[in-house]
Amino acid sequence: MAVITPKIRSNICINAHPIGCAKDTLNQIEYVKSQKSKRGVKTAKEGGYAPKTVLVLGCSTGYGLASRITAAFEYGADTIGVSFEKEGTETKGGTPGWYNNKAFDRESEKAGLKTFTFNMDAFSDECRKAVIEKVKEWGVKFDLVVYSLASPVRTDPDTKVLYRSVLKPVGKPFGGPALDMMTGKITVMEASPAEGDDVANTVKVMGGEDWERWIKQLKEADVLSDGARTVAYSYIGPKYSHPIYRDGTIGAAKKDLEARAHNIDASLKSLNGAAYVSVNKGLITRSSAVIPIIAQYLGCLFKIMKERGTHEGCIEQMERLFSERLFTADKKVPVDSENRIRIDDWELDPDVQAEVDKIMPNVTQENVASLIDLEGIRHDFLMINGFDVPGVDYSKDVPRMDTID
């Protein structure tokens, strides 16, 4: 038994609070339930336009978890999730996603929803086979496949070669202020440009090749319903982050993802289906603190959007994606000229970005706590790992690390 406090090394939290993770998952579930009531959303069983069986690849944290929660608890869908997590033992902690998945499965079962979570490498054909066998066992087909994988490595299923992704600018170094979210200290950090096969390897890991392979194998196995749709997630962001993100190695991967969406969309036409990339809002992630400019930009953004009442976390974004984009009253999906769903519309609102432009150059060590939402980004950083979650008593001993009670 022990009291668990966050262990932070080099701006990365390396442990998780089991009860905090479970409570955060529960809070997200309660949010979408309230939205279901507020919006008057009807599940398929209630005669509404809604998905019945959903596959979420990368289901354990962030946008993937929020998508699965929305599908299940607002739209009444049975779900299969895939993520690769470290399990907790009686004395050693697991990854946050492992606890999130346990909480999701428990609440789904309580609500009478079918759920199954695979703790497997989603890039492997073995995982695809297991998912196909499970949905056939259920005797149903997927009408929505959410692709939300983010991994530093991927093994090619054909060649067995391991590829590594990197977050680097292309062509020249990129530098800027690096904000430590816990201390508020600002340092200058520089990222060196991509070398050798960095871009190609990152595209191999984070691009659309694996997504395309998933849809191809699901379609060949006849486990996609008539009208089945798939959505993958991307980010464009502001001009500040373009050199390190949109125009960098990860941006090259996201552009590949967006290009392959057109191929997948064409392949689903025979099922009256469609494929989309949803461009989402910038959020604090486990790596935000170690990328130049990102944490400071998000601190500015959050402050402005909270003042305007338009700030969203993962669950608010995904709930809006489902209700105002994917499952609209007229059954049409609003997209931009490149067939992308833009749920980053509030972040990239010209007035919001104009406000960001006013604040960003003026942030210093002395005024950082007043000019940006330092408290808000710190809270989000901690909450990813189950800390600083409303409704949790962190002074209490946690008896075991393999349960969420």
mmCIF file of C-alpha atoms in Angstrom:
data_model
loop_
_atom_site.group_PDB
_atom_site.id
_atom_site.type_symbol
_atom_site.label_atom_id
_atom_site.label_comp_id
_atom_site.label_asym_id
_atom_site.label_seq_id
_atom_site.Cartn_x
_atom_site.Cartn_y
_atom_site.Cartn_z
ATOM 1 C CA MET A 1 0.000 0.000 0.000
ATOM 2 C CA ALA A 2 1.255 3.468 -0.858
ATOM 3 C CA VAL A 3 0.283 7.018 -1.626
ATOM 4 C CA ILE A 4 1.060 7.608 -5.318
ATOM 5 C CA THR A 5 2.462 10.940 -6.460
ATOM 6 C CA PRO A 6 3.521 11.890 -9.993
ATOM 7 C CA LYS A 7 7.087 10.996 -10.958
ATOM 8 C CA ILE A 8 8.263 13.465 -13.574
ATOM 9 C CA ARG A 9 11.562 13.075 -15.415
ATOM 10 C CA SER A 10 12.645 15.440 -18.198
ATOM 11 C CA ASN A 11 9.100 16.832 -18.580
ATOM 12 C CA ILE A 12 7.587 13.343 -18.931
ATOM 13 C CA CYS A 13 5.404 11.705 -16.269
ATOM 14 C CA ILE A 14 6.587 8.108 -15.920
ATOM 15 C CA ASN A 15 3.914 6.686 -13.601
ATOM 16 C CA ALA A 16 0.118 6.570 -13.399
ATOM 17 C CA HIS A 17 -2.553 6.652 -10.704
ATOM 18 C CA PRO A 18 -4.974 3.727 -11.224
ATOM 19 C CA ILE A 19 -7.936 5.324 -9.440
ATOM 20 C CA GLY A 20 -7.287 8.701 -11.081
ATOM 21 C CA CYS A 21 -7.207 7.160 -14.569
ATOM 22 C CA ALA A 22 -10.446 5.284 -13.898
ATOM 23 C CA LYS A 23 -12.143 8.389 -12.511
ATOM 24 C CA ASP A 24 -11.114 10.489 -15.510
ATOM 25 C CA THR A 25 -12.589 7.819 -17.822
ATOM 26 C CA LEU A 26 -15.788 7.863 -15.764
ATOM 27 C CA ASN A 27 -15.937 11.682 -15.913
ATOM 28 C CA GLN A 28 -15.737 11.499 -19.718
ATOM 29 C CA ILE A 29 -18.516 8.905 -19.780
ATOM 30 C CA GLU A 30 -20.728 11.138 -17.644
ATOM 31 C CA TYR A 31 -20.046 14.069 -19.989
ATOM 32 C CA VAL A 32 -21.250 12.243 -23.118
ATOM 33 C CA LYS A 33 -24.287 10.889 -21.284
ATOM 34 C CA SER A 34 -25.246 14.468 -20.414
ATOM 35 C CA GLN A 35 -24.682 15.493 -24.047
ATOM 36 C CA LYS A 36 -26.901 12.632 -25.250
ATOM 37 C CA SER A 37 -29.694 14.023 -23.128
ATOM 38 C CA LYS A 38 -29.005 17.659 -24.073
ATOM 39 C CA ARG A 39 -28.814 16.983 -27.829
ATOM 40 C CA GLY A 40 -31.606 14.412 -27.848
ATOM 41 C CA VAL A 41 -29.353 11.824 -29.492
ATOM 42 C CA LYS A 42 -31.057 8.500 -30.209
ATOM 43 C CA THR A 43 -29.121 5.233 -30.418
ATOM 44 C CA ALA A 44 -29.780 2.789 -33.275
ATOM 45 C CA LYS A 45 -31.942 0.729 -30.892
ATOM 46 C CA GLU A 46 -33.936 3.878 -30.152
ATOM 47 C CA GLY A 47 -34.448 4.433 -33.889
ATOM 48 C CA GLY A 48 -31.701 7.008 -34.333
ATOM 49 C CA TYR A 49 -28.959 7.456 -36.907
ATOM 50 C CA ALA A 50 -26.051 5.939 -34.996
ATOM 51 C CA PRO A 51 -23.264 3.370 -35.290
ATOM 52 C CA LYS A 52 -24.063 -0.091 -33.905
ATOM 53 C CA THR A 53 -20.617 -1.733 -33.837
ATOM 54 C CA VAL A 54 -17.415 0.320 -33.705
ATOM 55 C CA LEU A 55 -13.739 -0.628 -33.911
ATOM 56 C CA VAL A 56 -11.286 1.794 -32.299
ATOM 57 C CA LEU A 57 -7.610 1.294 -33.114
ATOM 58 C CA GLY A 58 -5.603 3.105 -30.461
ATOM 59 C CA CYS A 59 -8.461 3.077 -27.937
ATOM 60 C CA SER A 60 -6.727 3.668 -24.611
ATOM 61 C CA THR A 61 -5.987 7.386 -24.302
ATOM 62 C CA GLY A 62 -6.641 10.770 -25.887
ATOM 63 C CA TYR A 63 -8.802 11.010 -28.981
ATOM 64 C CA GLY A 64 -9.091 7.220 -29.373
ATOM 65 C CA LEU A 65 -10.478 6.713 -25.866
ATOM 66 C CA ALA A 66 -12.800 9.720 -26.248
ATOM 67 C CA SER A 67 -14.080 8.324 -29.572
ATOM 68 C CA ARG A 68 -14.823 4.951 -28.001
ATOM 69 C CA ILE A 69 -16.577 6.558 -25.031
ATOM 70 C CA THR A 70 -18.733 8.711 -27.332
ATOM 71 C CA ALA A 71 -19.614 5.768 -29.590
ATOM 72 C CA ALA A 72 -20.631 3.614 -26.634
ATOM 73 C CA PHE A 73 -22.207 5.940 -24.095
ATOM 74 C CA GLU A 74 -23.830 8.569 -26.333
ATOM 75 C CA TYR A 75 -24.585 6.462 -29.414
ATOM 76 C CA GLY A 76 -25.116 3.050 -27.782
ATOM 77 C CA ALA A 77 -22.550 1.183 -29.885
ATOM 78 C CA ASP A 78 -20.906 -2.115 -29.000
ATOM 79 C CA THR A 79 -17.150 -1.630 -29.326
ATOM 80 C CA ILE A 80 -13.926 -3.487 -29.917
ATOM 81 C CA GLY A 81 -10.759 -1.624 -28.959
ATOM 82 C CA VAL A 82 -7.083 -2.260 -29.655
ATOM 83 C CA SER A 83 -4.122 -0.788 -27.808
ATOM 84 C CA PHE A 84 -0.730 -2.000 -26.626
ATOM 85 C CA GLU A 85 -0.381 -1.343 -22.900
ATOM 86 C CA LYS A 86 1.829 -2.420 -20.016
ATOM 87 C CA GLU A 87 -0.326 -4.271 -17.497
ATOM 88 C CA GLY A 88 -0.230 -3.384 -13.819
ATOM 89 C CA THR A 89 0.774 -6.000 -11.256
ATOM 90 C CA GLU A 90 0.014 -6.045 -7.530
ATOM 91 C CA THR A 91 3.098 -3.929 -6.824
ATOM 92 C CA LYS A 92 4.073 -2.360 -10.166
ATOM 93 C CA GLY A 93 2.073 0.215 -12.073
ATOM 94 C CA GLY A 94 0.739 -0.219 -15.573
ATOM 95 C CA THR A 95 0.415 2.432 -18.260
ATOM 96 C CA PRO A 96 -2.450 4.944 -18.011
ATOM 97 C CA GLY A 97 -4.177 3.343 -20.987
ATOM 98 C CA TRP A 98 -4.337 -0.031 -19.267
ATOM 99 C CA TYR A 99 -6.344 1.489 -16.401
ATOM 100 C CA ASN A 100 -8.492 3.522 -18.806
ATOM 101 C CA ASN A 101 -9.376 0.358 -20.732
ATOM 102 C CA LYS A 102 -10.296 -1.501 -17.536
ATOM 103 C CA ALA A 103 -12.596 1.356 -16.503
ATOM 104 C CA PHE A 104 -14.186 1.548 -19.961
ATOM 105 C CA ASP A 105 -14.841 -2.201 -20.117
ATOM 106 C CA ARG A 106 -16.300 -2.242 -16.615
ATOM 107 C CA GLU A 107 -18.698 0.650 -17.308
ATOM 108 C CA SER A 108 -19.709 -0.787 -20.702
ATOM 109 C CA GLU A 109 -20.616 -4.115 -19.136
ATOM 110 C CA LYS A 110 -22.614 -2.320 -16.438
ATOM 111 C CA ALA A 111 -24.518 -0.468 -19.178
ATOM 112 C CA GLY A 112 -25.269 -3.692 -21.058
ATOM 113 C CA LEU A 113 -22.967 -2.818 -23.973
ATOM 114 C CA LYS A 114 -20.785 -5.418 -25.636
ATOM 115 C CA THR A 115 -17.096 -4.620 -25.294
ATOM 116 C CA PHE A 116 -13.792 -6.337 -25.953
ATOM 117 C CA THR A 117 -10.321 -4.832 -25.652
ATOM 118 C CA PHE A 118 -7.295 -6.416 -27.299
ATOM 119 C CA ASN A 119 -3.936 -5.643 -25.679
ATOM 120 C CA MET A 120 -1.978 -6.274 -28.882
ATOM 121 C CA ASP A 121 0.268 -4.628 -31.453
ATOM 122 C CA ALA A 122 -2.293 -3.047 -33.785
ATOM 123 C CA PHE A 123 0.274 -2.952 -36.594
ATOM 124 C CA SER A 124 0.410 -6.771 -36.770
ATOM 125 C CA ASP A 125 -1.625 -9.029 -39.041
ATOM 126 C CA GLU A 126 -2.120 -11.302 -35.991
ATOM 127 C CA CYS A 127 -4.068 -8.473 -34.363
ATOM 128 C CA ARG A 128 -6.174 -7.940 -37.491
ATOM 129 C CA LYS A 129 -6.975 -11.663 -37.544
ATOM 130 C CA ALA A 130 -7.980 -11.640 -33.855
ATOM 131 C CA VAL A 131 -10.277 -8.631 -34.349
ATOM 132 C CA ILE A 132 -11.909 -10.231 -37.407
ATOM 133 C CA GLU A 133 -12.493 -13.483 -35.506
ATOM 134 C CA LYS A 134 -14.041 -11.607 -32.561
ATOM 135 C CA VAL A 135 -16.501 -9.544 -34.620
ATOM 136 C CA LYS A 136 -17.511 -12.679 -36.556
ATOM 137 C CA GLU A 137 -18.059 -14.420 -33.227
ATOM 138 C CA TRP A 138 -20.384 -11.544 -32.303
ATOM 139 C CA GLY A 139 -22.213 -12.113 -35.607
ATOM 140 C CA VAL A 140 -22.109 -8.444 -36.652
ATOM 141 C CA LYS A 141 -20.138 -6.084 -38.898
ATOM 142 C CA PHE A 142 -18.371 -2.808 -38.191
ATOM 143 C CA ASP A 143 -20.144 0.324 -39.372
ATOM 144 C CA LEU A 144 -17.414 2.639 -38.060
ATOM 145 C CA VAL A 145 -13.649 2.127 -37.786
ATOM 146 C CA VAL A 146 -11.694 4.794 -35.894
ATOM 147 C CA TYR A 147 -7.955 4.907 -36.580
ATOM 148 C CA SER A 148 -6.183 6.731 -33.748
ATOM 149 C CA LEU A 149 -2.795 5.019 -33.493
ATOM 150 C CA ALA A 150 0.259 6.957 -32.350
ATOM 151 C CA SER A 151 3.441 4.978 -31.849
ATOM 152 C CA PRO A 152 7.177 5.625 -32.073
ATOM 153 C CA VAL A 153 7.781 2.259 -33.775
ATOM 154 C CA ARG A 154 6.148 -0.085 -36.276
ATOM 155 C CA THR A 155 7.216 -3.459 -37.617
ATOM 156 C CA ASP A 156 6.274 -3.976 -41.270
ATOM 157 C CA PRO A 157 4.107 -7.135 -41.341
ATOM 158 C CA ASP A 158 5.581 -8.247 -44.685
ATOM 159 C CA THR A 159 9.308 -7.611 -44.215
ATOM 160 C CA LYS A 160 9.479 -7.745 -40.374
ATOM 161 C CA VAL A 161 11.679 -4.616 -40.501
ATOM 162 C CA LEU A 162 11.269 -2.301 -37.481
ATOM 163 C CA TYR A 163 10.830 1.389 -38.343
ATOM 164 C CA ARG A 164 11.150 4.327 -35.915
ATOM 165 C CA SER A 165 9.393 7.681 -36.208
ATOM 166 C CA VAL A 166 11.024 10.964 -35.186
ATOM 167 C CA LEU A 167 9.681 14.443 -34.544
ATOM 168 C CA LYS A 168 12.091 16.705 -36.417
ATOM 169 C CA PRO A 169 12.015 19.702 -38.746
ATOM 170 C CA VAL A 170 13.030 19.199 -42.380
ATOM 171 C CA GLY A 171 15.821 21.174 -44.063
ATOM 172 C CA LYS A 172 16.995 23.349 -41.185
ATOM 173 C CA PRO A 173 17.021 23.378 -37.366
ATOM 174 C CA PHE A 174 14.005 24.654 -35.462
ATOM 175 C CA GLY A 175 14.307 26.415 -32.149
ATOM 176 C CA GLY A 176 12.201 28.294 -29.692
ATOM 177 C CA PRO A 177 11.012 28.547 -26.098
ATOM 178 C CA ALA A 178 10.485 25.245 -24.292
ATOM 179 C CA LEU A 179 8.121 25.632 -21.360
ATOM 180 C CA ASP A 180 8.374 23.260 -18.412
ATOM 181 C CA MET A 181 4.704 22.890 -17.508
ATOM 182 C CA MET A 182 5.382 21.858 -13.918
ATOM 183 C CA THR A 183 7.822 24.605 -12.943
ATOM 184 C CA GLY A 184 6.855 27.333 -15.416
ATOM 185 C CA LYS A 185 10.527 27.639 -16.372
ATOM 186 C CA ILE A 186 11.260 28.677 -19.964
ATOM 187 C CA THR A 187 14.415 27.528 -21.715
ATOM 188 C CA VAL A 188 15.494 27.740 -25.340
ATOM 189 C CA MET A 189 15.484 24.441 -27.187
ATOM 190 C CA GLU A 190 16.607 23.565 -30.677
ATOM 191 C CA ALA A 191 15.648 20.515 -32.719
ATOM 192 C CA SER A 192 18.096 19.357 -35.373
ATOM 193 C CA PRO A 193 16.744 18.614 -38.853
ATOM 194 C CA ALA A 194 15.839 15.186 -40.202
ATOM 195 C CA GLU A 195 18.684 13.102 -41.616
ATOM 196 C CA GLY A 196 18.945 10.050 -43.858
ATOM 197 C CA ASP A 197 15.760 7.990 -43.792
ATOM 198 C CA ASP A 198 14.095 9.955 -40.964
ATOM 199 C CA VAL A 199 11.235 11.234 -43.138
ATOM 200 C CA ALA A 200 10.604 7.913 -44.911
ATOM 201 C CA ASN A 201 10.736 5.966 -41.642
ATOM 202 C CA THR A 202 8.330 8.370 -39.928
ATOM 203 C CA VAL A 203 5.894 8.077 -42.843
ATOM 204 C CA LYS A 204 6.189 4.283 -42.573
ATOM 205 C CA VAL A 205 5.194 4.410 -38.883
ATOM 206 C CA MET A 206 2.761 7.335 -38.693
ATOM 207 C CA GLY A 207 1.425 7.555 -42.256
ATOM 208 C CA GLY A 208 -1.587 5.849 -43.771
ATOM 209 C CA GLU A 209 -0.105 2.521 -44.894
ATOM 210 C CA ASP A 210 -1.304 0.620 -41.826
ATOM 211 C CA TRP A 211 -4.761 2.234 -41.900
ATOM 212 C CA GLU A 212 -5.122 1.182 -45.538
ATOM 213 C CA ARG A 213 -4.046 -2.375 -44.643
ATOM 214 C CA TRP A 214 -6.613 -2.549 -41.846
ATOM 215 C CA ILE A 215 -9.509 -1.496 -44.085
ATOM 216 C CA LYS A 216 -8.383 -3.808 -46.901
ATOM 217 C CA GLN A 217 -8.273 -6.854 -44.610
ATOM 218 C CA LEU A 218 -11.539 -5.996 -42.844
ATOM 219 C CA LYS A 219 -13.246 -5.584 -46.217
ATOM 220 C CA GLU A 220 -11.813 -8.843 -47.582
ATOM 221 C CA ALA A 221 -13.032 -10.651 -44.449
ATOM 222 C CA ASP A 222 -16.534 -9.213 -45.064
ATOM 223 C CA VAL A 223 -16.789 -7.609 -41.625
ATOM 224 C CA LEU A 224 -17.616 -4.074 -42.842
ATOM 225 C CA SER A 225 -21.307 -3.235 -43.085
ATOM 226 C CA ASP A 226 -23.056 -1.543 -45.971
ATOM 227 C CA GLY A 227 -22.372 2.178 -45.502
ATOM 228 C CA ALA A 228 -19.326 1.533 -43.279
ATOM 229 C CA ARG A 229 -17.156 4.545 -42.632
ATOM 230 C CA THR A 230 -13.679 5.046 -41.280
ATOM 231 C CA VAL A 231 -11.998 8.112 -39.802
ATOM 232 C CA ALA A 232 -8.364 8.817 -38.915
ATOM 233 C CA TYR A 233 -7.007 11.789 -36.985
ATOM 234 C CA SER A 234 -4.599 14.514 -38.043
ATOM 235 C CA TYR A 235 -3.398 17.953 -36.982
ATOM 236 C CA ILE A 236 -2.447 21.081 -38.908
ATOM 237 C CA GLY A 237 -1.994 23.683 -36.190
ATOM 238 C CA PRO A 238 -0.786 27.292 -36.316
ATOM 239 C CA LYS A 239 2.121 28.823 -38.227
ATOM 240 C CA TYR A 240 4.258 28.636 -35.047
ATOM 241 C CA SER A 241 4.392 24.853 -35.089
ATOM 242 C CA HIS A 242 4.541 24.284 -38.861
ATOM 243 C CA PRO A 243 8.360 23.957 -39.072
ATOM 244 C CA ILE A 244 8.458 21.231 -36.387
ATOM 245 C CA TYR A 245 5.087 19.657 -37.158
ATOM 246 C CA ARG A 246 3.149 20.238 -40.384
ATOM 247 C CA ASP A 247 6.295 20.849 -42.481
ATOM 248 C CA GLY A 248 8.402 18.388 -40.461
ATOM 249 C CA THR A 249 8.682 14.605 -40.354
ATOM 250 C CA ILE A 250 5.327 14.055 -38.601
ATOM 251 C CA GLY A 251 3.655 16.423 -41.049
ATOM 252 C CA ALA A 252 4.975 14.297 -43.936
ATOM 253 C CA ALA A 253 3.352 11.275 -42.288
ATOM 254 C CA LYS A 254 0.061 13.129 -41.799
ATOM 255 C CA LYS A 255 0.081 14.219 -45.451
ATOM 256 C CA ASP A 256 0.545 10.558 -46.409
ATOM 257 C CA LEU A 257 -2.382 9.648 -44.145
ATOM 258 C CA GLU A 258 -4.546 12.280 -45.850
ATOM 259 C CA ALA A 259 -3.527 11.105 -49.335
ATOM 260 C CA ARG A 260 -4.299 7.475 -48.521
ATOM 261 C CA ALA A 261 -7.709 8.487 -47.198
ATOM 262 C CA HIS A 262 -8.703 9.064 -50.836
ATOM 263 C CA ASN A 263 -7.607 5.497 -51.761
ATOM 264 C CA ILE A 264 -9.520 4.041 -48.810
ATOM 265 C CA ASP A 265 -12.564 6.149 -49.664
ATOM 266 C CA ALA A 266 -12.527 4.792 -53.221
ATOM 267 C CA SER A 267 -12.214 1.210 -51.929
ATOM 268 C CA LEU A 268 -15.289 1.649 -49.715
ATOM 269 C CA LYS A 269 -17.529 2.966 -52.505
ATOM 270 C CA SER A 270 -18.640 -0.598 -53.330
ATOM 271 C CA LEU A 271 -20.066 -0.736 -49.786
ATOM 272 C CA ASN A 272 -21.572 2.761 -50.039
ATOM 273 C CA GLY A 273 -19.000 3.679 -47.422
ATOM 274 C CA ALA A 274 -16.501 6.508 -47.006
ATOM 275 C CA ALA A 275 -13.153 7.396 -45.436
ATOM 276 C CA TYR A 276 -12.321 10.682 -43.761
ATOM 277 C CA VAL A 277 -9.443 12.384 -42.026
ATOM 278 C CA SER A 278 -10.556 14.567 -39.138
ATOM 279 C CA VAL A 279 -8.220 17.473 -38.431
ATOM 280 C CA ASN A 280 -8.427 17.987 -34.667
ATOM 281 C CA LYS A 281 -7.472 20.669 -32.160
ATOM 282 C CA GLY A 282 -4.084 20.895 -30.472
ATOM 283 C CA LEU A 283 -3.983 19.343 -27.007
ATOM 284 C CA ILE A 284 -1.447 18.655 -24.295
ATOM 285 C CA THR A 285 0.112 15.234 -24.837
ATOM 286 C CA ARG A 286 2.844 13.267 -23.106
ATOM 287 C CA SER A 287 5.380 14.780 -25.503
ATOM 288 C CA SER A 288 4.146 18.402 -25.654
ATOM 289 C CA ALA A 289 6.575 19.611 -22.998
ATOM 290 C CA VAL A 290 9.652 18.502 -24.897
ATOM 291 C CA ILE A 291 8.837 20.149 -28.233
ATOM 292 C CA PRO A 292 9.975 23.769 -28.764
ATOM 293 C CA ILE A 293 7.119 26.325 -28.807
ATOM 294 C CA ILE A 294 4.247 23.799 -28.490
ATOM 295 C CA ALA A 295 3.546 24.067 -24.746
ATOM 296 C CA GLN A 296 3.755 27.870 -24.805
ATOM 297 C CA TYR A 297 1.461 28.073 -27.837
ATOM 298 C CA LEU A 298 -1.092 25.732 -26.237
ATOM 299 C CA GLY A 299 -0.968 27.774 -23.030
ATOM 300 C CA CYS A 300 -1.815 30.911 -25.041
ATOM 301 C CA LEU A 301 -4.497 29.107 -27.024
ATOM 302 C CA PHE A 302 -6.200 27.585 -23.985
ATOM 303 C CA LYS A 303 -6.369 30.946 -22.196
ATOM 304 C CA ILE A 304 -7.986 32.632 -25.198
ATOM 305 C CA MET A 305 -10.414 29.803 -25.960
ATOM 306 C CA LYS A 306 -11.476 29.464 -22.324
ATOM 307 C CA GLU A 307 -12.219 33.191 -22.219
ATOM 308 C CA ARG A 308 -14.358 32.769 -25.359
ATOM 309 C CA GLY A 309 -16.060 29.624 -24.048
ATOM 310 C CA THR A 310 -14.799 27.547 -26.995
ATOM 311 C CA HIS A 311 -12.063 25.490 -25.317
ATOM 312 C CA GLU A 312 -12.401 21.723 -25.733
ATOM 313 C CA GLY A 313 -10.531 18.731 -24.373
ATOM 314 C CA CYS A 314 -10.470 15.312 -26.042
ATOM 315 C CA ILE A 315 -13.958 14.291 -25.011
ATOM 316 C CA GLU A 316 -15.608 17.580 -26.033
ATOM 317 C CA GLN A 317 -13.868 17.418 -29.433
ATOM 318 C CA MET A 318 -14.880 13.837 -30.160
ATOM 319 C CA GLU A 319 -18.453 14.340 -28.955
ATOM 320 C CA ARG A 320 -18.734 17.299 -31.338
ATOM 321 C CA LEU A 321 -17.104 15.274 -34.135
ATOM 322 C CA PHE A 322 -19.729 12.538 -33.793
ATOM 323 C CA SER A 323 -22.768 14.755 -33.308
ATOM 324 C CA GLU A 324 -21.986 17.658 -35.655
ATOM 325 C CA ARG A 325 -19.908 15.935 -38.346
ATOM 326 C CA LEU A 326 -20.199 12.132 -38.558
ATOM 327 C CA PHE A 327 -23.821 11.557 -37.474
ATOM 328 C CA THR A 328 -25.693 14.678 -38.497
ATOM 329 C CA ALA A 329 -29.465 14.976 -38.858
ATOM 330 C CA ASP A 330 -29.239 15.163 -42.665
ATOM 331 C CA LYS A 331 -26.727 12.245 -42.736
ATOM 332 C CA LYS A 332 -24.212 14.425 -44.604
ATOM 333 C CA VAL A 333 -20.616 14.888 -43.425
ATOM 334 C CA PRO A 334 -19.375 18.476 -43.855
ATOM 335 C CA VAL A 335 -15.825 18.517 -45.268
ATOM 336 C CA ASP A 336 -13.292 20.982 -46.674
ATOM 337 C CA SER A 337 -12.043 21.115 -50.281
ATOM 338 C CA GLU A 338 -9.711 18.157 -49.624
ATOM 339 C CA ASN A 339 -12.478 15.997 -48.135
ATOM 340 C CA ARG A 340 -11.194 16.521 -44.585
ATOM 341 C CA ILE A 341 -13.406 17.039 -41.557
ATOM 342 C CA ARG A 342 -12.313 20.234 -39.784
ATOM 343 C CA ILE A 343 -12.993 20.023 -36.072
ATOM 344 C CA ASP A 344 -10.014 22.362 -35.514
ATOM 345 C CA ASP A 345 -12.257 25.198 -36.737
ATOM 346 C CA TRP A 346 -12.421 26.919 -33.351
ATOM 347 C CA GLU A 347 -8.642 26.731 -32.808
ATOM 348 C CA LEU A 348 -7.814 28.169 -36.229
ATOM 349 C CA ASP A 349 -10.514 30.847 -36.101
ATOM 350 C CA PRO A 350 -8.697 33.967 -37.437
ATOM 351 C CA ASP A 351 -9.726 36.026 -34.394
ATOM 352 C CA VAL A 352 -8.336 33.397 -32.012
ATOM 353 C CA GLN A 353 -5.048 33.185 -33.921
ATOM 354 C CA ALA A 354 -4.806 37.000 -34.004
ATOM 355 C CA GLU A 355 -5.022 36.976 -30.201
ATOM 356 C CA VAL A 356 -2.330 34.279 -30.052
ATOM 357 C CA ASP A 357 -0.126 36.466 -32.270
ATOM 358 C CA LYS A 358 -0.452 39.322 -29.780
ATOM 359 C CA ILE A 359 0.496 37.223 -26.748
ATOM 360 C CA MET A 360 3.185 34.810 -27.998
ATOM 361 C CA PRO A 361 6.026 37.345 -28.556
ATOM 362 C CA ASN A 362 5.467 38.924 -25.128
ATOM 363 C CA VAL A 363 5.707 35.822 -22.933
ATOM 364 C CA THR A 364 8.693 35.950 -20.567
ATOM 365 C CA GLN A 365 9.796 34.028 -17.500
ATOM 366 C CA GLU A 366 8.374 36.800 -15.325
ATOM 367 C CA ASN A 367 4.878 36.993 -16.837
ATOM 368 C CA VAL A 368 4.318 33.437 -18.069
ATOM 369 C CA ALA A 369 1.823 32.557 -15.317
ATOM 370 C CA SER A 370 -0.369 35.573 -16.092
ATOM 371 C CA LEU A 371 -0.147 35.675 -19.908
ATOM 372 C CA ILE A 372 -0.869 32.001 -20.591
ATOM 373 C CA ASP A 373 -3.004 29.297 -18.997
ATOM 374 C CA LEU A 374 -0.099 27.655 -17.170
ATOM 375 C CA GLU A 375 -2.373 26.102 -14.570
ATOM 376 C CA GLY A 376 -4.629 24.638 -17.267
ATOM 377 C CA ILE A 377 -1.886 22.990 -19.302
ATOM 378 C CA ARG A 378 -0.258 21.674 -16.099
ATOM 379 C CA HIS A 379 -3.599 20.143 -15.092
ATOM 380 C CA ASP A 380 -3.996 18.489 -18.513
ATOM 381 C CA PHE A 381 -0.410 17.185 -18.399
ATOM 382 C CA LEU A 382 -1.018 15.537 -15.023
ATOM 383 C CA MET A 383 -4.497 14.265 -15.859
ATOM 384 C CA ILE A 384 -3.186 12.185 -18.785
ATOM 385 C CA ASN A 385 -1.587 9.946 -16.129
ATOM 386 C CA GLY A 386 -4.465 10.008 -13.673
ATOM 387 C CA PHE A 387 -3.270 12.859 -11.456
ATOM 388 C CA ASP A 388 -5.124 16.087 -10.612
ATOM 389 C CA VAL A 389 -8.439 14.451 -11.575
ATOM 390 C CA PRO A 390 -11.502 16.026 -9.896
ATOM 391 C CA GLY A 391 -13.103 13.698 -7.358
ATOM 392 C CA VAL A 392 -9.994 11.697 -6.377
ATOM 393 C CA ASP A 393 -8.446 11.741 -2.883
ATOM 394 C CA TYR A 394 -4.717 11.566 -3.625
ATOM 395 C CA SER A 395 -3.808 11.362 0.077
ATOM 396 C CA LYS A 396 -5.276 7.849 0.259
ATOM 397 C CA ASP A 397 -3.167 4.713 -0.015
ATOM 398 C CA VAL A 398 -3.574 2.694 -3.216
ATOM 399 C CA PRO A 399 -3.661 -0.949 -2.054
ATOM 400 C CA ARG A 400 -2.743 -2.620 -5.361
ATOM 401 C CA MET A 401 -1.510 -1.508 -8.787
ATOM 402 C CA ASP A 402 -3.485 -4.087 -10.761
ATOM 403 C CA THR A 403 -6.990 -2.833 -9.984
ATOM 404 C CA ILE A 404 -8.932 0.419 -10.379
ATOM 405 C CA ASP A 405 -10.819 0.210 -7.062
#
